[in-house]
PDB file of C-alpha atoms and ligand atoms in Angstrom:
ATOM      1  CA  MET A   1       3.941  45.407  47.520  1.00  0.00           C
ATOM      2  CA  ILE A   2       5.382  48.567  49.014  1.00  0.00           C
ATOM      3  CA  GLY A   3       7.937  48.704  51.837  1.00  0.00           C
ATOM      4  CA  ILE A   4       7.680  51.511  54.362  1.00  0.00           C
ATOM      5  CA  ILE A   5      10.741  52.575  56.355  1.00  0.00           C
ATOM      6  CA  GLY A   6       9.515  54.361  59.453  1.00  0.00           C
ATOM      7  CA  GLY A   7      11.731  56.951  61.111  1.00  0.00           C
ATOM      8  CA  THR A   8      11.731  58.911  64.354  1.00  0.00           C
ATOM      9  CA  GLY A   9       8.168  59.212  65.618  1.00  0.00           C
ATOM     10  CA  PHE A  10       7.048  56.502  63.255  1.00  0.00           C
ATOM     11  CA  ALA A  11       8.372  53.373  64.908  1.00  0.00           C
ATOM     12  CA  GLU A  12       4.870  51.951  65.236  1.00  0.00           C
ATOM     13  CA  PHE A  13       2.398  51.940  62.393  1.00  0.00           C
ATOM     14  CA  GLU A  14      -1.029  52.070  63.945  1.00  0.00           C
ATOM     15  CA  ASP A  15      -3.491  51.645  61.045  1.00  0.00           C
ATOM     16  CA  PHE A  16      -1.499  48.759  59.739  1.00  0.00           C
ATOM     17  CA  GLU A  17      -2.913  45.250  60.384  1.00  0.00           C
ATOM     18  CA  ARG A  18       0.104  43.255  61.346  1.00  0.00           C
ATOM     19  CA  SER A  19       0.026  39.591  60.339  1.00  0.00           C
ATOM     20  CA  ALA A  20       3.646  38.595  61.007  1.00  0.00           C
ATOM     21  CA  VAL A  21       6.731  39.869  62.772  1.00  0.00           C
ATOM     22  CA  LEU A  22       9.987  38.552  61.429  1.00  0.00           C
ATOM     23  CA  THR A  23      13.697  38.777  61.929  1.00  0.00           C
ATOM     24  CA  ALA A  24      15.071  38.752  58.410  1.00  0.00           C
ATOM     25  CA  ALA A  25      18.582  37.342  58.042  1.00  0.00           C
ATOM     26  CA  THR A  26      20.684  39.054  55.371  1.00  0.00           C
ATOM     27  CA  ALA A  27      24.355  38.862  54.418  1.00  0.00           C
ATOM     28  CA  TYR A  28      24.734  42.199  56.268  1.00  0.00           C
ATOM     29  CA  GLY A  29      22.944  41.338  59.498  1.00  0.00           C
ATOM     30  CA  GLU A  30      19.480  40.757  60.931  1.00  0.00           C
ATOM     31  CA  VAL A  31      16.535  43.106  60.504  1.00  0.00           C
ATOM     32  CA  TYR A  32      13.251  43.440  62.389  1.00  0.00           C
ATOM     33  CA  LEU A  33      10.330  43.605  59.944  1.00  0.00           C
ATOM     34  CA  GLU A  34       6.561  43.560  60.121  1.00  0.00           C
ATOM     35  CA  GLN A  35       4.300  42.166  57.419  1.00  0.00           C
ATOM     36  CA  GLY A  36       0.641  42.986  57.163  1.00  0.00           C
ATOM     37  CA  THR A  37      -1.993  44.939  55.306  1.00  0.00           C
ATOM     38  CA  LEU A  38      -3.158  48.526  55.108  1.00  0.00           C
ATOM     39  CA  SER A  39      -6.608  49.068  53.598  1.00  0.00           C
ATOM     40  CA  GLY A  40      -6.461  45.420  52.537  1.00  0.00           C
ATOM     41  CA  LYS A  41      -3.201  45.874  50.602  1.00  0.00           C
ATOM     42  CA  PRO A  42      -0.055  43.938  51.571  1.00  0.00           C
ATOM     43  CA  LEU A  43       2.750  45.953  53.082  1.00  0.00           C
ATOM     44  CA  VAL A  44       6.119  45.516  54.765  1.00  0.00           C
ATOM     45  CA  PHE A  45       7.003  47.903  57.583  1.00  0.00           C
ATOM     46  CA  LEU A  46      10.594  48.355  58.721  1.00  0.00           C
ATOM     47  CA  PRO A  47      11.286  50.649  61.694  1.00  0.00           C
ATOM     48  CA  ARG A  48      14.629  52.198  60.677  1.00  0.00           C
ATOM     49  CA  HIS A  49      15.986  52.634  64.188  1.00  0.00           C
ATOM     50  CA  GLY A  50      15.092  49.059  65.221  1.00  0.00           C
ATOM     51  CA  HIS A  51      12.408  47.647  67.481  1.00  0.00           C
ATOM     52  CA  PRO A  52      12.403  49.105  70.062  1.00  0.00           C
ATOM     53  CA  PRO A  53      14.242  52.119  68.567  1.00  0.00           C
ATOM     54  CA  GLN A  54      17.905  51.678  69.504  1.00  0.00           C
ATOM     55  CA  PHE A  55      20.190  52.555  66.561  1.00  0.00           C
ATOM     56  CA  PRO A  56      21.222  56.213  66.183  1.00  0.00           C
ATOM     57  CA  PRO A  57      21.426  57.473  62.557  1.00  0.00           C
ATOM     58  CA  HIS A  58      25.156  56.722  62.140  1.00  0.00           C
ATOM     59  CA  LYS A  59      24.752  53.188  63.557  1.00  0.00           C
ATOM     60  CA  ILE A  60      21.770  52.057  61.484  1.00  0.00           C
ATOM     61  CA  ASN A  61      22.541  48.995  59.388  1.00  0.00           C
ATOM     62  CA  TYR A  62      21.322  50.577  56.162  1.00  0.00           C
ATOM     63  CA  ARG A  63      22.624  47.756  53.995  1.00  0.00           C
ATOM     64  CA  ALA A  64      20.802  45.077  55.985  1.00  0.00           C
ATOM     65  CA  ASN A  65      17.594  47.145  55.948  1.00  0.00           C
ATOM     66  CA  ILE A  66      17.603  47.634  52.166  1.00  0.00           C
ATOM     67  CA  GLN A  67      18.694  44.056  51.492  1.00  0.00           C
ATOM     68  CA  ALA A  68      15.870  42.741  53.697  1.00  0.00           C
ATOM     69  CA  LEU A  69      13.320  44.763  51.704  1.00  0.00           C
ATOM     70  CA  ALA A  70      14.870  43.613  48.410  1.00  0.00           C
ATOM     71  CA  ASP A  71      14.614  40.005  49.625  1.00  0.00           C
ATOM     72  CA  MET A  72      10.909  40.569  50.351  1.00  0.00           C
ATOM     73  CA  ASP A  73      10.509  41.592  46.685  1.00  0.00           C
ATOM     74  CA  VAL A  74       9.027  44.988  47.484  1.00  0.00           C
ATOM     75  CA  GLU A  75       8.282  47.017  44.350  1.00  0.00           C
ATOM     76  CA  GLY A  76       9.232  50.303  45.962  1.00  0.00           C
ATOM     77  CA  ILE A  77      10.225  51.941  49.238  1.00  0.00           C
ATOM     78  CA  VAL A  78       8.594  54.905  50.913  1.00  0.00           C
ATOM     79  CA  ALA A  79      10.806  56.349  53.640  1.00  0.00           C
ATOM     80  CA  ILE A  80       9.575  58.571  56.423  1.00  0.00           C
ATOM     81  CA  ASN A  81      12.321  60.938  57.646  1.00  0.00           C
ATOM     82  CA  ALA A  82      12.196  63.562  60.391  1.00  0.00           C
ATOM     83  CA  VAL A  83      14.117  66.687  59.306  1.00  0.00           C
ATOM     84  CA  GLY A  84      14.919  70.237  60.280  1.00  0.00           C
ATOM     85  CA  GLY A  85      14.041  73.166  58.037  1.00  0.00           C
ATOM     86  CA  VAL A  86      16.979  74.924  56.346  1.00  0.00           C
ATOM     87  CA  ASP A  87      14.784  77.139  54.194  1.00  0.00           C
ATOM     88  CA  PRO A  88      13.535  79.670  56.782  1.00  0.00           C
ATOM     89  CA  ALA A  89      10.225  79.898  54.891  1.00  0.00           C
ATOM     90  CA  LEU A  90       9.337  76.251  55.591  1.00  0.00           C
ATOM     91  CA  PRO A  91       6.613  76.010  58.229  1.00  0.00           C
ATOM     92  CA  VAL A  92       7.009  73.751  61.249  1.00  0.00           C
ATOM     93  CA  PRO A  93       5.416  71.270  61.076  1.00  0.00           C
ATOM     94  CA  SER A  94       5.111  70.529  57.379  1.00  0.00           C
ATOM     95  CA  LEU A  95       5.739  67.706  54.925  1.00  0.00           C
ATOM     96  CA  VAL A  96       8.295  67.822  52.118  1.00  0.00           C
ATOM     97  CA  ILE A  97       8.861  65.300  49.317  1.00  0.00           C
ATOM     98  CA  PRO A  98      12.481  65.989  48.377  1.00  0.00           C
ATOM     99  CA  ASP A  99      13.719  65.687  44.808  1.00  0.00           C
ATOM    100  CA  GLN A 100      17.435  66.247  45.437  1.00  0.00           C
ATOM    101  CA  MET A 101      20.073  65.354  47.980  1.00  0.00           C
ATOM    102  CA  ILE A 102      23.518  66.401  49.188  1.00  0.00           C
ATOM    103  CA  ASP A 103      25.377  63.796  51.229  1.00  0.00           C
ATOM    104  CA  TYR A 104      27.500  65.115  54.140  1.00  0.00           C
ATOM    105  CA  THR A 105      27.753  61.766  55.935  1.00  0.00           C
ATOM    106  CA  TRP A 106      31.006  59.888  56.378  1.00  0.00           C
ATOM    107  CA  GLY A 107      32.178  56.498  57.579  1.00  0.00           C
ATOM    108  CA  ARG A 108      28.861  54.708  56.976  1.00  0.00           C
ATOM    109  CA  ALA A 109      28.729  51.368  55.131  1.00  0.00           C
ATOM    110  CA  HIS A 110      27.276  53.014  52.047  1.00  0.00           C
ATOM    111  CA  THR A 111      27.465  50.572  49.147  1.00  0.00           C
ATOM    112  CA  PHE A 112      26.748  46.954  48.192  1.00  0.00           C
ATOM    113  CA  PHE A 113      29.620  47.184  45.698  1.00  0.00           C
ATOM    114  CA  ASP A 114      32.784  46.893  47.761  1.00  0.00           C
ATOM    115  CA  GLU A 115      34.167  44.061  45.655  1.00  0.00           C
ATOM    116  CA  ALA A 116      33.126  45.116  42.151  1.00  0.00           C
ATOM    117  CA  ILE A 117      33.293  48.306  40.119  1.00  0.00           C
ATOM    118  CA  HIS A 118      29.733  49.525  39.704  1.00  0.00           C
ATOM    119  CA  HIS A 119      28.612  53.158  39.447  1.00  0.00           C
ATOM    120  CA  ILE A 120      24.882  53.779  39.742  1.00  0.00           C
ATOM    121  CA  ASP A 121      23.305  56.810  38.068  1.00  0.00           C
ATOM    122  CA  PHE A 122      22.160  58.996  40.960  1.00  0.00           C
ATOM    123  CA  THR A 123      21.370  62.186  39.034  1.00  0.00           C
ATOM    124  CA  GLU A 124      17.827  61.939  40.368  1.00  0.00           C
ATOM    125  CA  PRO A 125      18.238  60.316  43.799  1.00  0.00           C
ATOM    126  CA  PHE A 126      14.507  59.851  44.356  1.00  0.00           C
ATOM    127  CA  ASP A 127      12.126  57.912  42.129  1.00  0.00           C
ATOM    128  CA  GLN A 128       9.992  60.391  40.197  1.00  0.00           C
ATOM    129  CA  ALA A 129       6.900  58.194  39.822  1.00  0.00           C
ATOM    130  CA  LEU A 130       6.853  57.335  43.520  1.00  0.00           C
ATOM    131  CA  ARG A 131       7.361  61.023  44.414  1.00  0.00           C
ATOM    132  CA  GLN A 132       4.404  61.937  42.268  1.00  0.00           C
ATOM    133  CA  ALA A 133       2.281  59.203  43.840  1.00  0.00           C
ATOM    134  CA  LEU A 134       3.236  60.547  47.284  1.00  0.00           C
ATOM    135  CA  ALA A 135       2.386  64.128  46.316  1.00  0.00           C
ATOM    136  CA  HIS A 136      -0.945  62.963  44.916  1.00  0.00           C
ATOM    137  CA  ALA A 137      -1.690  60.995  48.097  1.00  0.00           C
ATOM    138  CA  ALA A 138      -0.903  64.081  50.190  1.00  0.00           C
ATOM    139  CA  GLN A 139      -3.785  65.925  48.485  1.00  0.00           C
ATOM    140  CA  GLY A 140      -1.935  69.234  48.370  1.00  0.00           C
ATOM    141  CA  ASN A 141      -0.813  69.121  51.978  1.00  0.00           C
ATOM    142  CA  VAL A 142       2.865  68.926  51.096  1.00  0.00           C
ATOM    143  CA  VAL A 143       5.828  70.806  49.632  1.00  0.00           C
ATOM    144  CA  GLY A 144       6.454  68.801  46.468  1.00  0.00           C
ATOM    145  CA  SER A 145      10.218  69.294  46.045  1.00  0.00           C
ATOM    146  CA  GLY A 146      13.349  70.292  47.916  1.00  0.00           C
ATOM    147  CA  THR A 147      16.977  69.420  48.508  1.00  0.00           C
ATOM    148  CA  TYR A 148      17.731  67.181  51.484  1.00  0.00           C
ATOM    149  CA  GLY A 149      21.136  67.675  53.128  1.00  0.00           C
ATOM    150  CA  CYS A 150      22.102  64.505  54.988  1.00  0.00           C
ATOM    151  CA  THR A 151      24.398  65.152  57.953  1.00  0.00           C
ATOM    152  CA  GLN A 152      26.259  62.609  60.037  1.00  0.00           C
ATOM    153  CA  GLY A 153      24.767  63.374  63.454  1.00  0.00           C
ATOM    154  CA  PRO A 154      23.875  62.331  65.992  1.00  0.00           C
ATOM    155  CA  ARG A 155      24.304  65.927  67.161  1.00  0.00           C
ATOM    156  CA  LEU A 156      22.266  68.669  65.575  1.00  0.00           C
ATOM    157  CA  GLU A 157      24.078  71.284  63.470  1.00  0.00           C
ATOM    158  CA  THR A 158      25.741  74.552  64.425  1.00  0.00           C
ATOM    159  CA  ALA A 159      24.170  77.783  63.182  1.00  0.00           C
ATOM    160  CA  ALA A 160      27.098  78.184  60.755  1.00  0.00           C
ATOM    161  CA  GLU A 161      26.560  74.686  59.380  1.00  0.00           C
ATOM    162  CA  ILE A 162      22.894  75.462  58.697  1.00  0.00           C
ATOM    163  CA  LYS A 163      23.974  78.676  56.912  1.00  0.00           C
ATOM    164  CA  ARG A 164      26.397  76.661  54.805  1.00  0.00           C
ATOM    165  CA  LEU A 165      23.712  74.065  54.006  1.00  0.00           C
ATOM    166  CA  ARG A 166      21.480  76.906  52.804  1.00  0.00           C
ATOM    167  CA  GLN A 167      24.286  78.336  50.654  1.00  0.00           C
ATOM    168  CA  ASP A 168      24.805  74.846  49.225  1.00  0.00           C
ATOM    169  CA  GLY A 169      21.156  74.811  48.149  1.00  0.00           C
ATOM    170  CA  CYS A 170      19.625  72.621  50.866  1.00  0.00           C
ATOM    171  CA  ASP A 171      16.034  73.162  51.969  1.00  0.00           C
ATOM    172  CA  ILE A 172      15.906  70.541  54.711  1.00  0.00           C
ATOM    173  CA  VAL A 173      18.424  68.683  56.866  1.00  0.00           C
ATOM    174  CA  GLY A 174      18.245  65.173  58.266  1.00  0.00           C
ATOM    175  CA  MET A 175      20.525  62.294  59.212  1.00  0.00           C
ATOM    176  CA  THR A 176      18.998  59.182  57.668  1.00  0.00           C
ATOM    177  CA  ALA A 177      18.256  59.435  53.934  1.00  0.00           C
ATOM    178  CA  MET A 178      21.848  58.505  53.066  1.00  0.00           C
ATOM    179  CA  PRO A 179      23.115  55.957  52.345  1.00  0.00           C
ATOM    180  CA  GLU A 180      19.570  54.542  52.371  1.00  0.00           C
ATOM    181  CA  ALA A 181      18.511  56.143  49.067  1.00  0.00           C
ATOM    182  CA  ALA A 182      21.728  55.141  47.268  1.00  0.00           C
ATOM    183  CA  LEU A 183      21.556  51.552  48.510  1.00  0.00           C
ATOM    184  CA  ALA A 184      17.961  51.301  47.277  1.00  0.00           C
ATOM    185  CA  ARG A 185      19.151  52.521  43.850  1.00  0.00           C
ATOM    186  CA  GLU A 186      21.965  49.950  43.910  1.00  0.00           C
ATOM    187  CA  ARG A 187      19.287  47.280  44.366  1.00  0.00           C
ATOM    188  CA  ASN A 188      17.111  48.867  41.643  1.00  0.00           C
ATOM    189  CA  LEU A 189      14.349  49.649  44.122  1.00  0.00           C
ATOM    190  CA  PRO A 190      12.324  52.828  43.505  1.00  0.00           C
ATOM    191  CA  TYR A 191      12.752  54.982  46.616  1.00  0.00           C
ATOM    192  CA  ALA A 192      11.029  58.193  47.712  1.00  0.00           C
ATOM    193  CA  SER A 193      10.933  60.025  51.006  1.00  0.00           C
ATOM    194  CA  CYS A 194       8.242  61.870  52.872  1.00  0.00           C
ATOM    195  CA  CYS A 195      10.057  64.281  55.191  1.00  0.00           C
ATOM    196  CA  VAL A 196       8.464  65.621  58.322  1.00  0.00           C
ATOM    197  CA  VAL A 197       9.821  69.086  59.210  1.00  0.00           C
ATOM    198  CA  VAL A 198       9.842  69.009  63.014  1.00  0.00           C
ATOM    199  CA  ASN A 199      12.030  72.028  63.807  1.00  0.00           C
ATOM    200  CA  ALA A 200      13.682  75.013  62.188  1.00  0.00           C
ATOM    201  CA  GLY A 201      17.405  74.457  61.625  1.00  0.00           C
ATOM    202  CA  ALA A 202      19.901  75.642  64.240  1.00  0.00           C
ATOM    203  CA  GLY A 203      20.204  79.421  64.344  1.00  0.00           C
ATOM    204  CA  ILE A 204      16.905  79.989  62.507  1.00  0.00           C
ATOM    205  CA  ALA A 205      14.813  79.572  65.667  1.00  0.00           C
ATOM    206  CA  PRO A 206      15.511  78.067  69.097  1.00  0.00           C
ATOM    207  CA  ILE A 207      15.313  74.254  69.055  1.00  0.00           C
ATOM    208  CA  SER A 208      13.047  72.757  71.679  1.00  0.00           C
ATOM    209  CA  HIS A 209      12.751  69.006  72.098  1.00  0.00           C
ATOM    210  CA  ASP A 210       9.219  69.474  73.428  1.00  0.00           C
ATOM    211  CA  GLU A 211       8.239  71.330  70.259  1.00  0.00           C
ATOM    212  CA  ILE A 212       9.850  68.626  68.128  1.00  0.00           C
ATOM    213  CA  GLY A 213       7.698  66.046  69.924  1.00  0.00           C
ATOM    214  CA  ILE A 214       4.550  68.052  69.311  1.00  0.00           C
ATOM    215  CA  ALA A 215       5.415  68.637  65.636  1.00  0.00           C
ATOM    216  CA  LEU A 216       6.034  64.904  65.197  1.00  0.00           C
ATOM    217  CA  GLN A 217       2.670  64.032  66.711  1.00  0.00           C
ATOM    218  CA  THR A 218       0.862  66.485  64.440  1.00  0.00           C
ATOM    219  CA  CYS A 219       2.624  65.336  61.310  1.00  0.00           C
ATOM    220  CA  ILE A 220       2.453  61.645  61.954  1.00  0.00           C
ATOM    221  CA  ALA A 221      -1.353  61.779  61.773  1.00  0.00           C
ATOM    222  CA  GLU A 222      -0.942  63.435  58.359  1.00  0.00           C
ATOM    223  CA  VAL A 223       1.646  60.859  57.253  1.00  0.00           C
ATOM    224  CA  ARG A 224      -0.685  58.003  58.221  1.00  0.00           C
ATOM    225  CA  ARG A 225      -3.450  59.512  56.056  1.00  0.00           C
ATOM    226  CA  LEU A 226      -1.006  59.983  53.201  1.00  0.00           C
ATOM    227  CA  LEU A 227       0.204  56.380  53.403  1.00  0.00           C
ATOM    228  CA  SER A 228      -3.337  55.016  53.474  1.00  0.00           C
ATOM    229  CA  ASN A 229      -4.150  57.014  50.328  1.00  0.00           C
ATOM    230  CA  LEU A 230      -0.950  55.896  48.655  1.00  0.00           C
ATOM    231  CA  ILE A 231      -1.319  52.211  49.461  1.00  0.00           C
ATOM    232  CA  ALA A 232      -4.930  52.201  48.268  1.00  0.00           C
ATOM    233  CA  ARG A 233      -3.521  52.865  44.770  1.00  0.00           C
ATOM    234  CA  TYR A 234      -1.124  49.898  44.801  1.00  0.00           C
TER     235      TYR A 234
HETATM  236  N1  HPA B 301      19.036  68.469  61.871  1.00  0.00           N
HETATM  237  C1  HPA B 301      19.314  67.210  61.480  1.00  0.00           C
HETATM  238  N2  HPA B 301      18.433  66.211  61.579  1.00  0.00           N
HETATM  239  C2  HPA B 301      17.220  66.490  62.068  1.00  0.00           C
HETATM  240  C3  HPA B 301      16.876  67.779  62.511  1.00  0.00           C
HETATM  241  C4  HPA B 301      17.825  68.822  62.393  1.00  0.00           C
HETATM  242  O1  HPA B 301      17.600  69.998  62.753  1.00  0.00           O
HETATM  243  N3  HPA B 301      15.595  67.714  62.988  1.00  0.00           N
HETATM  244  C5  HPA B 301      15.192  66.421  62.828  1.00  0.00           C
HETATM  245  N4  HPA B 301      16.172  65.674  62.278  1.00  0.00           N
END
């Protein structure tokens, strides 16, 4: 069974047939989860920002979220993340399945290993097999690789910060893939992200919240198709 973590614009999962809503208790806190089926296949859906959405990126209880999915025995996690484009060539809207990450966040509870010395291998932060399955499910409608720069937020970046992200090698920028991806690795859960590019990064083009809303709407329809294709294979 796959776990889906829904991000901004994906707090409700429409095609999904919900059979149960639960509040999962973990050692790190409580988590709202939905169980159900998509195309007849079992699925767990976890809206990252809560239900209703209430936690900004730096206040999300990432440890509780990942622990709750681990406790449900999911075999992998597909995350949906809204991002800005750092590569000026990336169209808005578009979908990107990142293969690399740079973490610029700070002060987040970012590990399950506070009391023991344990260093995960994070050379490849995203699970390759799950990335390939996502790319296949997208039927060509996706950019198949890219480096995700994870910023602290909740504010958007300055133009100079976007320039620096580009110089660092980032293609997209978001606020939620870390520590989520690392925590999933710490729990040995394959994790891949489908990023929805909803705006060009600061300084590349003016940022309009209306346009972000429209881009999200357009992409979410695409993401729903992609997830249905993906789940059909599990
Ligand atoms: N920056 C950071 N996070 C984002 C952006 C952005 O421009 N757009 C959507 N999430």
